[in-house]
mmCIF file of C-alpha atoms in Angstrom:
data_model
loop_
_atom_site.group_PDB
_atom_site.id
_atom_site.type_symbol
_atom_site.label_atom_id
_atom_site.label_comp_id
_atom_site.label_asym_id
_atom_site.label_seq_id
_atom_site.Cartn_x
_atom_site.Cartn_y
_atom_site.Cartn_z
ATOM 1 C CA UNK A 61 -57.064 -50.956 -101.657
ATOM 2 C CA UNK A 62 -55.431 -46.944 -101.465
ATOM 3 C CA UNK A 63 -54.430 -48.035 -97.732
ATOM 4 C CA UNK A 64 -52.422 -51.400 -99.392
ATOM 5 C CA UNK A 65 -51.114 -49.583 -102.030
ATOM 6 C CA UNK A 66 -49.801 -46.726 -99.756
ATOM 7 C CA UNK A 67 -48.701 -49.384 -97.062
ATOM 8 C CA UNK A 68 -46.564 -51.076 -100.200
ATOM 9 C CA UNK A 69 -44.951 -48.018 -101.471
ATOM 10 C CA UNK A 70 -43.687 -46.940 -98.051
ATOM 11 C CA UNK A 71 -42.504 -49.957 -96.887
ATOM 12 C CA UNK A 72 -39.385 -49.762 -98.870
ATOM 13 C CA UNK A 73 -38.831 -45.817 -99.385
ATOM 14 C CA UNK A 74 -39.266 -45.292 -95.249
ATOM 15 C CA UNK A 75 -37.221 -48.666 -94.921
ATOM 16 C CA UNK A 76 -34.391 -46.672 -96.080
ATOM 17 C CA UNK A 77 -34.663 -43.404 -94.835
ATOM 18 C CA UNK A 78 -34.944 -45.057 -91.418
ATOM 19 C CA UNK A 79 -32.363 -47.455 -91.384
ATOM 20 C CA UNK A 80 -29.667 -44.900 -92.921
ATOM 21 C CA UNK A 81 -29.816 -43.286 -89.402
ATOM 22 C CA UNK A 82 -27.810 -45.770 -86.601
ATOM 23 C CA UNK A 83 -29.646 -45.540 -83.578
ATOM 24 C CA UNK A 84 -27.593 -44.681 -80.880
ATOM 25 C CA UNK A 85 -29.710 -44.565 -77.754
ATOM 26 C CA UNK A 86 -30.893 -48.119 -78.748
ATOM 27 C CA UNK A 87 -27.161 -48.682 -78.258
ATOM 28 C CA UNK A 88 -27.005 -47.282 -74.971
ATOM 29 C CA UNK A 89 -29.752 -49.334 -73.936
ATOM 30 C CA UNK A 90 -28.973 -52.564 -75.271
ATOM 31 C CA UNK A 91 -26.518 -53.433 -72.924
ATOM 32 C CA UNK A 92 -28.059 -52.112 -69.762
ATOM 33 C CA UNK A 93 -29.857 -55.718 -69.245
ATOM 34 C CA UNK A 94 -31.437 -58.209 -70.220
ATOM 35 C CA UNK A 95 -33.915 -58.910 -73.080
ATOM 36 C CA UNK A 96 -37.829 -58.746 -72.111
ATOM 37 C CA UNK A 97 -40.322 -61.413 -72.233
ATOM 38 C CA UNK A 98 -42.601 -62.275 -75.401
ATOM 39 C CA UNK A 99 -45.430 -60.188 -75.326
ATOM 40 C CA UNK A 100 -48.953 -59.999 -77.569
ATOM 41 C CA UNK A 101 -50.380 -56.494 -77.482
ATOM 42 C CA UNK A 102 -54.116 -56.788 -78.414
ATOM 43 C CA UNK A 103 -54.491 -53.219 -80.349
ATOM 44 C CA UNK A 104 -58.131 -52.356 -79.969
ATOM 45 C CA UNK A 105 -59.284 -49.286 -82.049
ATOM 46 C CA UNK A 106 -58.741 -45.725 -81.041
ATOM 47 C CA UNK A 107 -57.613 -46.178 -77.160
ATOM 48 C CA UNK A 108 -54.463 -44.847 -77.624
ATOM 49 C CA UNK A 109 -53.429 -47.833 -78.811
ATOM 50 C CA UNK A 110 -50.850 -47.065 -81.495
ATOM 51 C CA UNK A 111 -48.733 -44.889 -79.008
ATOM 52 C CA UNK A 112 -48.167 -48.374 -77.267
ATOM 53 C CA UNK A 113 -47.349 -50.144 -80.364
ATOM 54 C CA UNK A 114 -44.347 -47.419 -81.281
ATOM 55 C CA UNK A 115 -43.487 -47.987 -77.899
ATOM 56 C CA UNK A 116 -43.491 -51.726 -78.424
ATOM 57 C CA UNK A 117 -42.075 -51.476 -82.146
ATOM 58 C CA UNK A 118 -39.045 -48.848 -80.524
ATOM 59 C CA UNK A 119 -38.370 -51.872 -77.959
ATOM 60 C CA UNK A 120 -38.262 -54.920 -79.812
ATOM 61 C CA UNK A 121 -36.403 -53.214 -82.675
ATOM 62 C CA UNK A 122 -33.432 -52.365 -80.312
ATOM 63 C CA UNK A 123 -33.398 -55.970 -78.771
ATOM 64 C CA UNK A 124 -33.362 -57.869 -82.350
ATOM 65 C CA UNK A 125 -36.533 -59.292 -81.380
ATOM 66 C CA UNK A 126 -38.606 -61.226 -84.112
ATOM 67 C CA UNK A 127 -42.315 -59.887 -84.606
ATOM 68 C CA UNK A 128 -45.350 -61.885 -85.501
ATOM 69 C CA UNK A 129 -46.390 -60.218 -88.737
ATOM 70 C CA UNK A 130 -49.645 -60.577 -90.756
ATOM 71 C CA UNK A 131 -49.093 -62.560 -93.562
ATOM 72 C CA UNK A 132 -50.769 -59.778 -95.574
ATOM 73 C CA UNK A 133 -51.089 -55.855 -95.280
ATOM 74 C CA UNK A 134 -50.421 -54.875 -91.660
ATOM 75 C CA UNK A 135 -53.727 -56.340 -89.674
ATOM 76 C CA UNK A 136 -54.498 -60.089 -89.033
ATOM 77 C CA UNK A 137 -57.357 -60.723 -91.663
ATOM 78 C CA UNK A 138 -59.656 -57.902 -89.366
ATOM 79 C CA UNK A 139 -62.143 -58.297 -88.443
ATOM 80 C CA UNK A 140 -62.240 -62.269 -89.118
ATOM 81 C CA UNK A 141 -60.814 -63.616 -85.435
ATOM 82 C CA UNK A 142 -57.615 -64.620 -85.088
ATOM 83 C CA UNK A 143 -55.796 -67.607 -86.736
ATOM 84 C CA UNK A 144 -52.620 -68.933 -86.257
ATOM 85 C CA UNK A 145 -52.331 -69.636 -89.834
ATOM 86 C CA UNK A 146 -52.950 -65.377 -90.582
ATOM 87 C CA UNK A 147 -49.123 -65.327 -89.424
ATOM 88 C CA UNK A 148 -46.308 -64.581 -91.869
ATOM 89 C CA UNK A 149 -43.416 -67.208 -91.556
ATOM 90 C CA UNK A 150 -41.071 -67.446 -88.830
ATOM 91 C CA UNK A 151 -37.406 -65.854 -90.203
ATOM 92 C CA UNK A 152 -34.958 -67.639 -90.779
ATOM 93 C CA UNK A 153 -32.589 -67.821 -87.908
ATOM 94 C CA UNK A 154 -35.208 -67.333 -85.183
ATOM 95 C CA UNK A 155 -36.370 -69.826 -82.965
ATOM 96 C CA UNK A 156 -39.762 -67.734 -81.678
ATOM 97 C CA UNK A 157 -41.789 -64.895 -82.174
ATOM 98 C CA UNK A 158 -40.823 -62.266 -79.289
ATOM 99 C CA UNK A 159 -43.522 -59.710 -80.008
ATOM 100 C CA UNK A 160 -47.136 -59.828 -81.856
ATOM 101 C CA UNK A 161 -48.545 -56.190 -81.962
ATOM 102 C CA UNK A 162 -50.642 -55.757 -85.343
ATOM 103 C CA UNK A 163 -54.038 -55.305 -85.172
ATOM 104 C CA UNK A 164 -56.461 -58.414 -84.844
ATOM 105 C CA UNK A 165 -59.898 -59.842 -83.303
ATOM 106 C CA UNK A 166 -58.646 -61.840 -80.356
ATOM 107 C CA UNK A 167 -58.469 -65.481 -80.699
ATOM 108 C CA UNK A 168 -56.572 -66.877 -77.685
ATOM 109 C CA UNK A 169 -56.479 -70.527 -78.180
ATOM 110 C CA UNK A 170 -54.970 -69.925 -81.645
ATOM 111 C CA UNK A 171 -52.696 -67.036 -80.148
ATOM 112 C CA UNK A 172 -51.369 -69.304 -78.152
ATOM 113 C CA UNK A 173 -50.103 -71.739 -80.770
ATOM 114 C CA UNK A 174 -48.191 -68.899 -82.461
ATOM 115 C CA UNK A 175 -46.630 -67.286 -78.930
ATOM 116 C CA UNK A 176 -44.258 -69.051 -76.420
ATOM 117 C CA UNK A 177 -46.297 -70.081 -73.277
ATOM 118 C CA UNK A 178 -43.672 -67.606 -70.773
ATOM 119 C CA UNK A 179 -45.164 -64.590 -73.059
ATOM 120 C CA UNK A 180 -47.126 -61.490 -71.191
ATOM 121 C CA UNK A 181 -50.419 -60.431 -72.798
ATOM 122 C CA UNK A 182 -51.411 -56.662 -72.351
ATOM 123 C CA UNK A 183 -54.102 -54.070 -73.934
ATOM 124 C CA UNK A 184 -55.883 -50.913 -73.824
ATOM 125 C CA UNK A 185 -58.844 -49.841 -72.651
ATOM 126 C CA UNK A 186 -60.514 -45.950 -72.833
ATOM 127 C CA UNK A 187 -63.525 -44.723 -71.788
ATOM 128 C CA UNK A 188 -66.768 -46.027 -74.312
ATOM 129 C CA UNK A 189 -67.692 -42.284 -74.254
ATOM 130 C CA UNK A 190 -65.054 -41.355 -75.932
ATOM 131 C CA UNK A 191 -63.771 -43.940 -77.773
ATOM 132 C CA UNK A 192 -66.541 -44.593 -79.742
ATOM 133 C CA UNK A 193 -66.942 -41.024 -80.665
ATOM 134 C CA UNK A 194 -63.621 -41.393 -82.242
ATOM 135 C CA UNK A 195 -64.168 -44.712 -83.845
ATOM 136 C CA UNK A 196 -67.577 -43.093 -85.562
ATOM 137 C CA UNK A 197 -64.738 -40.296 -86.749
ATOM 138 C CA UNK A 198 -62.222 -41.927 -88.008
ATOM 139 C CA UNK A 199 -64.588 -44.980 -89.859
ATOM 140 C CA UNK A 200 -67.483 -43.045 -90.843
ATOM 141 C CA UNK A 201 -67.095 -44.139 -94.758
ATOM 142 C CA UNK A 202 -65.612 -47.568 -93.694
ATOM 143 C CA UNK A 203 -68.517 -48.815 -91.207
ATOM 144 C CA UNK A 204 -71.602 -49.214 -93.555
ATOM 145 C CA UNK A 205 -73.726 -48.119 -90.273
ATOM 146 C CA UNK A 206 -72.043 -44.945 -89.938
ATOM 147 C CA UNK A 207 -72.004 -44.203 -93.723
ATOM 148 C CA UNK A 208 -75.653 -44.792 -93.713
ATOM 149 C CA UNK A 209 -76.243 -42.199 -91.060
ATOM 150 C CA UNK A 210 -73.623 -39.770 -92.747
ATOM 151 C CA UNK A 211 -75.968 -39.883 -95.563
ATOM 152 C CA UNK A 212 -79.264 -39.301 -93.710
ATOM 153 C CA UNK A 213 -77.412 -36.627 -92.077
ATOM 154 C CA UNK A 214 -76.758 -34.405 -94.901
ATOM 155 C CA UNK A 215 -80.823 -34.236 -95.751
ATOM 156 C CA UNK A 216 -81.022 -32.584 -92.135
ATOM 157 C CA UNK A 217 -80.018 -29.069 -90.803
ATOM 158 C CA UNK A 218 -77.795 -28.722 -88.038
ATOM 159 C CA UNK A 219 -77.856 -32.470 -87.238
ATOM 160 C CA UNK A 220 -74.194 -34.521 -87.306
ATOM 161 C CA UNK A 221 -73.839 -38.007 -88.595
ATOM 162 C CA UNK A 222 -73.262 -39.356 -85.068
ATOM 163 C CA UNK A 223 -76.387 -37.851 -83.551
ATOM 164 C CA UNK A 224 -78.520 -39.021 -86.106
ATOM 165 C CA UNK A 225 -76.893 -42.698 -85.758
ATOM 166 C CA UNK A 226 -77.506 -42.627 -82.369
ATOM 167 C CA UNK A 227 -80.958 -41.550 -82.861
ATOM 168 C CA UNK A 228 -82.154 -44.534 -84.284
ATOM 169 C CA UNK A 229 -78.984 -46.732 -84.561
ATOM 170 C CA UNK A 230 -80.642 -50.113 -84.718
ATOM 171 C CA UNK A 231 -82.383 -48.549 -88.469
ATOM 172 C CA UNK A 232 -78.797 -48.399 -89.425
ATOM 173 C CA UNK A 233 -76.595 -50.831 -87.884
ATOM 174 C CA UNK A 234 -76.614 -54.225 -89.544
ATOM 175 C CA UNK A 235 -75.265 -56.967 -86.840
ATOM 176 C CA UNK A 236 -74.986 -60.011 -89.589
ATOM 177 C CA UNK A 237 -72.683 -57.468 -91.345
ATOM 178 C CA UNK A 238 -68.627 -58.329 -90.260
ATOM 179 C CA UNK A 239 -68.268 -54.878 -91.791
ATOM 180 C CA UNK A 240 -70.175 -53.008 -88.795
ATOM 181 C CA UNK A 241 -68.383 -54.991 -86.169
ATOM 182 C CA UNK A 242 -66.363 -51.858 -85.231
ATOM 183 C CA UNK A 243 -70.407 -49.990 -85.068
ATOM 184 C CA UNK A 244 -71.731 -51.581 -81.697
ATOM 185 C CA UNK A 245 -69.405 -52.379 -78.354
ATOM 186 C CA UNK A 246 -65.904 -51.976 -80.744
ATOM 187 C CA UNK A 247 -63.360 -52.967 -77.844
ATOM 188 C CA UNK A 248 -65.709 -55.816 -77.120
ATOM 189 C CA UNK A 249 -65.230 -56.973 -80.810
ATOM 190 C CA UNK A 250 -61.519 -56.374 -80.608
ATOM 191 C CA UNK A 251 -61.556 -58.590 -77.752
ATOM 192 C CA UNK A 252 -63.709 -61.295 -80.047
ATOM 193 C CA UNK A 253 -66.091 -61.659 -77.311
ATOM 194 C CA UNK A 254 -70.263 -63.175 -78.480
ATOM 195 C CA UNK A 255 -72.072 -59.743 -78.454
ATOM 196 C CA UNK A 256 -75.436 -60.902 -78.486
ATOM 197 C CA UNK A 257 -77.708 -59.447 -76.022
ATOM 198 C CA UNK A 258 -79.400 -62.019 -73.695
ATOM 199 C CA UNK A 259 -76.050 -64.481 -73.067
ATOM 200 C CA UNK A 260 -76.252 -65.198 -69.812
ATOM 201 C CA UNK A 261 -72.432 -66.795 -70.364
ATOM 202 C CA UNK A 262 -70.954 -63.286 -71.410
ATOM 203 C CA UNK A 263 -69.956 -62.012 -68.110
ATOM 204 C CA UNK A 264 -68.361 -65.195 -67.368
ATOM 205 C CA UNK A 265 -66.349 -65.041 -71.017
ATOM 206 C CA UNK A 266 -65.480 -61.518 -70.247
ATOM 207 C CA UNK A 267 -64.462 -62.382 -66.671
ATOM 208 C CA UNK A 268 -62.366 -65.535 -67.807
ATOM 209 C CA UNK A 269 -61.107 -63.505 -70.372
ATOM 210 C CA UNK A 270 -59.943 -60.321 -69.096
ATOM 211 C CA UNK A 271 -58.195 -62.572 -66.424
ATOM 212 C CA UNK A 272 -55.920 -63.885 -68.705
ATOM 213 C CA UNK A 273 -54.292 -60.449 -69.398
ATOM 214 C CA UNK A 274 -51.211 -59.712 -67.341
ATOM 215 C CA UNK A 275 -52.135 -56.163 -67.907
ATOM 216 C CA UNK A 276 -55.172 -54.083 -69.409
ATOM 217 C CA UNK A 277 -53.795 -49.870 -69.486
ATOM 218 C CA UNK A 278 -56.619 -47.776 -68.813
ATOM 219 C CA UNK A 279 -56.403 -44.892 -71.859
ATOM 220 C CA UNK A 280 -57.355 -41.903 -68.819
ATOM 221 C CA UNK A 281 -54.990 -43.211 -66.436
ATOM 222 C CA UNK A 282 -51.341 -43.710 -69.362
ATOM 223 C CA UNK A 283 -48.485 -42.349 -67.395
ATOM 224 C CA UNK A 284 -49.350 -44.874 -64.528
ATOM 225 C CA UNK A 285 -50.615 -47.851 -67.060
ATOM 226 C CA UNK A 286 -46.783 -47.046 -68.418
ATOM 227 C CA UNK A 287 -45.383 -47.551 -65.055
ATOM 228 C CA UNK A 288 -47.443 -50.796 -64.756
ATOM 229 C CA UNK A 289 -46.009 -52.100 -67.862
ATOM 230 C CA UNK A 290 -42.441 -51.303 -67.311
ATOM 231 C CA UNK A 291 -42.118 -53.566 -64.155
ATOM 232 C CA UNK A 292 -44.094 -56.229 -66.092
ATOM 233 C CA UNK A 293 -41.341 -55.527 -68.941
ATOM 234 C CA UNK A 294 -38.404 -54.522 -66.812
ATOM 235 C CA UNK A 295 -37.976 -51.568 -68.991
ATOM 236 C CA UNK A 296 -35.807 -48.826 -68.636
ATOM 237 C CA UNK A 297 -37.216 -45.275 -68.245
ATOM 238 C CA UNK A 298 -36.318 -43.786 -71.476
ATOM 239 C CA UNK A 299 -37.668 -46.965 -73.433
ATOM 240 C CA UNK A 300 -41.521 -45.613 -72.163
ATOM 241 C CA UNK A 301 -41.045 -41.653 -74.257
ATOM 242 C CA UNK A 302 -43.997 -41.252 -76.046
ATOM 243 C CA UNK A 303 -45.791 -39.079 -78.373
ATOM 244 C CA UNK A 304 -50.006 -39.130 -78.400
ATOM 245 C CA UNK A 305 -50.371 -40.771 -82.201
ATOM 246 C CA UNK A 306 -53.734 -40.375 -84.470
ATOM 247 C CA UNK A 307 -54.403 -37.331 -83.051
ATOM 248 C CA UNK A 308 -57.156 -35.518 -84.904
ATOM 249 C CA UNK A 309 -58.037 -31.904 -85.863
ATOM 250 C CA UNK A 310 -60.550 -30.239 -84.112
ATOM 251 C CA UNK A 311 -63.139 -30.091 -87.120
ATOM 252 C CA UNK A 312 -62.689 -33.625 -86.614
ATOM 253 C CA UNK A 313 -63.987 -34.237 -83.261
ATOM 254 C CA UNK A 314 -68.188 -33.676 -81.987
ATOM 255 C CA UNK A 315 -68.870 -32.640 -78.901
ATOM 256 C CA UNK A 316 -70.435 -34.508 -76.757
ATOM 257 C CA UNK A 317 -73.596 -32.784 -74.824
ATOM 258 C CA UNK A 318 -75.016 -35.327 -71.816
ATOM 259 C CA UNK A 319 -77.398 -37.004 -73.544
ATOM 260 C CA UNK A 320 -75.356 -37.995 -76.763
ATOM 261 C CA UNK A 321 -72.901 -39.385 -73.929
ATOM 262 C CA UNK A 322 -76.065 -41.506 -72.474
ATOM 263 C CA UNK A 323 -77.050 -42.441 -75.653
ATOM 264 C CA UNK A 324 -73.544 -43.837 -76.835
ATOM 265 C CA UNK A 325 -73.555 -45.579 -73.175
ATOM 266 C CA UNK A 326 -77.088 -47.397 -73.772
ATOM 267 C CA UNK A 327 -75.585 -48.579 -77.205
ATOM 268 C CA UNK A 328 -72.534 -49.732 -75.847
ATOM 269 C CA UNK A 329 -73.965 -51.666 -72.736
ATOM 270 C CA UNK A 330 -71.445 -54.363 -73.007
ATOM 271 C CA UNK A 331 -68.608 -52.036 -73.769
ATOM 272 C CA UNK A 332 -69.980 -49.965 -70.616
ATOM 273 C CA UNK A 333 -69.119 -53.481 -68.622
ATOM 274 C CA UNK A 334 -65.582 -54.524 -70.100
ATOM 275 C CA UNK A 335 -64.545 -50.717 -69.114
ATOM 276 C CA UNK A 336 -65.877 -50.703 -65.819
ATOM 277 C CA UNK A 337 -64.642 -54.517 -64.862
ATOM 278 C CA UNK A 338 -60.879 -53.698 -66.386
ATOM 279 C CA UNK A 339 -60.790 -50.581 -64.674
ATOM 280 C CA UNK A 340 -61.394 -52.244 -60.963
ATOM 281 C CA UNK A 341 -58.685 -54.675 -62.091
ATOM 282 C CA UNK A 342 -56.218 -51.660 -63.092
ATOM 283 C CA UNK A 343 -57.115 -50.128 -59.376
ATOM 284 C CA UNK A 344 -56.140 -52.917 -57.936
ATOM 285 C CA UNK A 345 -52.879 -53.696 -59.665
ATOM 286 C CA UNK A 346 -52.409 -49.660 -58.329
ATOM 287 C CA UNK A 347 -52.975 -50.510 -54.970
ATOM 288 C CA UNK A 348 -50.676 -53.574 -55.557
ATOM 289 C CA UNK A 349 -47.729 -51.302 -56.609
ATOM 290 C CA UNK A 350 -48.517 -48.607 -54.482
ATOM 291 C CA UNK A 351 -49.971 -45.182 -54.858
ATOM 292 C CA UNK A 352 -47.273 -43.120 -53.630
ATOM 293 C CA UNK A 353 -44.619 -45.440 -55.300
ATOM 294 C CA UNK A 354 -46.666 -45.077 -58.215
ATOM 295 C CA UNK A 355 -47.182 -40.900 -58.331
ATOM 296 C CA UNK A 356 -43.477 -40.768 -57.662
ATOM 297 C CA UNK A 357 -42.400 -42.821 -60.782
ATOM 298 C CA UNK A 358 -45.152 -40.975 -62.494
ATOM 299 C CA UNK A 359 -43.458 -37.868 -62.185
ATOM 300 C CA UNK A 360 -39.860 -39.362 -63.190
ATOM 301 C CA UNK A 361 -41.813 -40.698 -66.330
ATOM 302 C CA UNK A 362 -43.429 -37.690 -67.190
ATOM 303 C CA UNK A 363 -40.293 -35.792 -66.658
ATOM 304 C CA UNK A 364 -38.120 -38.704 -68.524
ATOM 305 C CA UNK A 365 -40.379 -37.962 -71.317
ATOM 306 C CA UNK A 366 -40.697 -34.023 -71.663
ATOM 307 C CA UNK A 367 -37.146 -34.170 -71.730
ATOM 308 C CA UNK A 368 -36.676 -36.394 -74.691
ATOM 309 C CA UNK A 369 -39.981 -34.758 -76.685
ATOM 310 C CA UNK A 370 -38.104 -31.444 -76.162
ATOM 311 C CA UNK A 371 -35.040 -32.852 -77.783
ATOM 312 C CA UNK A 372 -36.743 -34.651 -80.455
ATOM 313 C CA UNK A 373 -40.012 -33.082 -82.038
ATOM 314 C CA UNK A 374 -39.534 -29.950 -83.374
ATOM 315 C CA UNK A 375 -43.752 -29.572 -83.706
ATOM 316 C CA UNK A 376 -46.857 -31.218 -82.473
ATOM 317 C CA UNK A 377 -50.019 -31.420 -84.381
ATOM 318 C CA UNK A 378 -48.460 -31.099 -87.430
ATOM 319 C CA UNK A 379 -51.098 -31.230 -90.483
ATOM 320 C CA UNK A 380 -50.039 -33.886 -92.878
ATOM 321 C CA UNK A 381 -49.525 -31.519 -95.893
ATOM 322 C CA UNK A 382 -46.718 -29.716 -93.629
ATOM 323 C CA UNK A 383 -45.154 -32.855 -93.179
ATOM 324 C CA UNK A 384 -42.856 -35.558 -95.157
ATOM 325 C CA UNK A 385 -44.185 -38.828 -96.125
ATOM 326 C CA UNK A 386 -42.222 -40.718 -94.493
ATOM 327 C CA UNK A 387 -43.926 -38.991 -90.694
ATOM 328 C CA UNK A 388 -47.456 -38.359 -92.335
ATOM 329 C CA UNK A 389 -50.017 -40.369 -91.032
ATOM 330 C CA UNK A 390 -52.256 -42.249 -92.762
ATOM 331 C CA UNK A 391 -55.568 -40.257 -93.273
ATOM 332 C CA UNK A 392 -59.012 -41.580 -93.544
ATOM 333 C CA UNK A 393 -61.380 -39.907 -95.973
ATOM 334 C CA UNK A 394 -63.958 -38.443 -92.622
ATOM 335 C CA UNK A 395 -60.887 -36.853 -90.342
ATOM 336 C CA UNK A 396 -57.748 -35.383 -90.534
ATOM 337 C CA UNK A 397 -54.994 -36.649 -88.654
ATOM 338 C CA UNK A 398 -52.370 -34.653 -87.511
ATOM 339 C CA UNK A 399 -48.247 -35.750 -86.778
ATOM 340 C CA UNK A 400 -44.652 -34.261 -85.531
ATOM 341 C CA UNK A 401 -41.764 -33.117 -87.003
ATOM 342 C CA UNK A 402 -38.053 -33.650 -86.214
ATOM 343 C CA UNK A 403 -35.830 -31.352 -84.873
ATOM 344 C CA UNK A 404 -33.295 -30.506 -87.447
ATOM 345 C CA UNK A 405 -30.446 -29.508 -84.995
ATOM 346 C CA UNK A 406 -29.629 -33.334 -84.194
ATOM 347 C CA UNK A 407 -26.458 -35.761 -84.817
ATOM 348 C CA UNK A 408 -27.220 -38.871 -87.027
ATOM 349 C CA UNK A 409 -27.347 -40.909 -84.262
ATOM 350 C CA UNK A 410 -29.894 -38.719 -82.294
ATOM 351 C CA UNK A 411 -32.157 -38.109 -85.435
ATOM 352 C CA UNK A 412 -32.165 -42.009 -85.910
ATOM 353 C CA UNK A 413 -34.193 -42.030 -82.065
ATOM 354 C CA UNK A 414 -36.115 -39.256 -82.804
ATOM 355 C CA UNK A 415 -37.691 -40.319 -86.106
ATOM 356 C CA UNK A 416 -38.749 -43.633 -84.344
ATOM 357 C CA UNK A 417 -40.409 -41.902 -82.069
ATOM 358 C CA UNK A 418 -43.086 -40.271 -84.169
ATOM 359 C CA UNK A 419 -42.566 -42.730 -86.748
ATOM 360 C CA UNK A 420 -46.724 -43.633 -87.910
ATOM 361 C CA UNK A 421 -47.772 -47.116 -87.272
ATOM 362 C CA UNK A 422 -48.131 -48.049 -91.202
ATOM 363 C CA UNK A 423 -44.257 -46.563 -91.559
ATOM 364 C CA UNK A 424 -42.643 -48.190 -88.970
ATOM 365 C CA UNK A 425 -44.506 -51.423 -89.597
ATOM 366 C CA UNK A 426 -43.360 -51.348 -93.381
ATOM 367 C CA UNK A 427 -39.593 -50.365 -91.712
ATOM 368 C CA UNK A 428 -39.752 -53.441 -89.423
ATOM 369 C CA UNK A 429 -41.048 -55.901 -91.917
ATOM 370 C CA UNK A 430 -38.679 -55.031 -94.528
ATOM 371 C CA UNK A 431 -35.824 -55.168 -92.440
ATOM 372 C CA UNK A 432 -37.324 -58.605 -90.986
ATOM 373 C CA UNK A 433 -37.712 -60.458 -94.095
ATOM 374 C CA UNK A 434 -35.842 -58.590 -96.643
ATOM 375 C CA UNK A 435 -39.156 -57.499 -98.585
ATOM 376 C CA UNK A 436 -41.892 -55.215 -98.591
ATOM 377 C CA UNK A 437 -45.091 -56.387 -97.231
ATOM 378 C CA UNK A 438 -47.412 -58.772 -99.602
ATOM 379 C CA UNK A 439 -50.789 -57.294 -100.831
ATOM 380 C CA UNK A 440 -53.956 -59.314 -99.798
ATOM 381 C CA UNK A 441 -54.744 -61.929 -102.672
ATOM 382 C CA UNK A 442 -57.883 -60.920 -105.112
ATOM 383 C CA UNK A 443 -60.314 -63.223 -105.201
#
């Protein structure tokens, strides 16, 4: 309910303070081509994920494109699965949705009756290790598994939450809970696949599945997933500048010895097999493109990018009480997250690129929706 209310409030105040700067490299590269296909971004949790959807957001803002937006809040009804009916109405004057980016559990038959059949489905995948240390981070009072163990934990010396979970994680992890869906496998649930144990049909769901992605971006291999995904999208070079978002503090991350990374592998058995099937698939879309194409727009990326951080952010890990609301990111109650500033020394123009780029997802998603429908966001309905 603090995450609505906070989503609410913004959605009008950043609303204005972006839109009162013109952005004028979204000028410039309007008219350099055509616009880019539909696409549905499946956001799966702490992959790196939200630096695609500002990436995404940046891009269909500057072609007028019309976004599939939850009805309510900014996520579609998570963790229920998809439903075309979660969908806020389509805008007046629009004849499609161009992009759907929000967070969700992946329905694709009901996807499909909200997205033009010509559109391009991508995601993002990181390595289990790592990614489900930061999910137990960032959702340790949200998951009642983890919250469990945090409590066990603080009757025990020199023990953390997530080694205790993963001690005995079956005495804490309730799988008829929707609530702990994030707790076990948590890209697999993003991806809605049956996580039972013993299917002997879920490596052909995940196979059929992961098929029908045009692209899956590998979290430890971004520059080149980037380079993937602009000849899917035809982008230009400057439309793929990024900043890392929901980066954490370092009191917020646990080290990992070796056998807290074996134990989070043997939990996440199925998540170990999504990773390791999507990652063949990404090596062979490499070999596809070509690895020395591929280092050598790598490079002009990379360099494309320094140069337009350098102009834009005047700081990097910024802690949220050194920044403005309107760049803080949201922070959970277990980890801190940390943001940018903006250079100061910029026209209006340049300041209106440069605060989209480390514009936080719940900001720029209350920006978007206002200027969309004309209204801030509506809270979830009380039952």
């Amino acid at each position: 309910m603090i995450l609505l209310i906070v989503c609410l409030t913004i959605s009008v105040t950043t609303s204005a303070q972006v839109a009162k700067y013109p952005n004028f490299f979204f000028e410039i590269l309007r008219s350099r081509r055509h616009n880019p296909p539909p696409v549905v971004f499946l956001k799966t949790h702490k992959t790196g994920s939200s630096t695609v959807q500002n990436l995404l957001f940046r891009m269909g803002e500057k072609h007028g494109a019309t976004f599939a937006f939850p009805s309510y809040s900014y996520q579609f009804s998570y963790p229920d699965k998809f439903e075309a009916d979660f969908v806020d109405e389509l805008p007046e004057g629009s004849s499609q949705f161009d992009i759907l980016c929000s967070h969700m559990r992946l329905n694709m038959e009901e996807l499909k009756k909200v997205m033009p059949p010509n559109t391009i489905y991508i995601t993002i995948l990181r390595d289990p290790v790592q990614t489900f240390e930061s999910v137990f981070s960032y959702y340790t009072f949200s998951i009642p598994a983890f919250s469990l163990a945090k409590k066990a934990a603080e009757t025990m010396e020199n023990r953390s939450a997530l080694s205790v979970f993963l001690g005995t994680p079956e005495s804490f992890w309730d799988p008829k809970s929707p609530e702990n869906g994030l707790g076990r496998n948590p890209m697999s649930f993003d991806f809605g696949l049956d996580l039972q144990h013993g299917n002997m049909a879920w490596s052909a769901n995940l196979t059929a599945l992961v098929e029908t992605f045009h692209l899956i971006m590998i979290g430890e291999h971004f520059d080149e997933s980037l380079v993937l995904l602009r000849a899917l999208l035809k982008l230009e070079l400057e439309e793929l500048a990024y900043v890392h978002f929901n980066t954490r503090s370092a009191h917020s991350i646990t080290s990992l010895d070796e056998t807290t990374k074996a134990r989070i592998r043997t939990w996440n058995d199925l998540e170990m097999e999504l990773y390791d099937f999507s990652l063949k698939l990404f090596q062979k879309k490499v070999e596809e493109y070509g690895a020395e194409r591929l280092n050598r727009d790598v490079d002009l990326l990379r360099a494309s990018s320094s140069r337009i951080r350098q102009k834009c952010v005047a700081g990097k890990n910024v802690s949220p009480e050194e920044l403005e609301e309107s760049v803080r990111p949201w922070q959970p109650d277990s980890a801190t997250i940390l943001g940018y500033s903006v250079q100061g020394n910029l026209t209006k123009e340049e300041q209106g690129f440069c605060m989209r780029l480390v514009l936080p997802e719940l900001q720029y998603h209350a920006h978007l929706y206002f200027k969309q429908y004309g209204r801030a966001m509506r809270p979830v309905p009380t039952e």
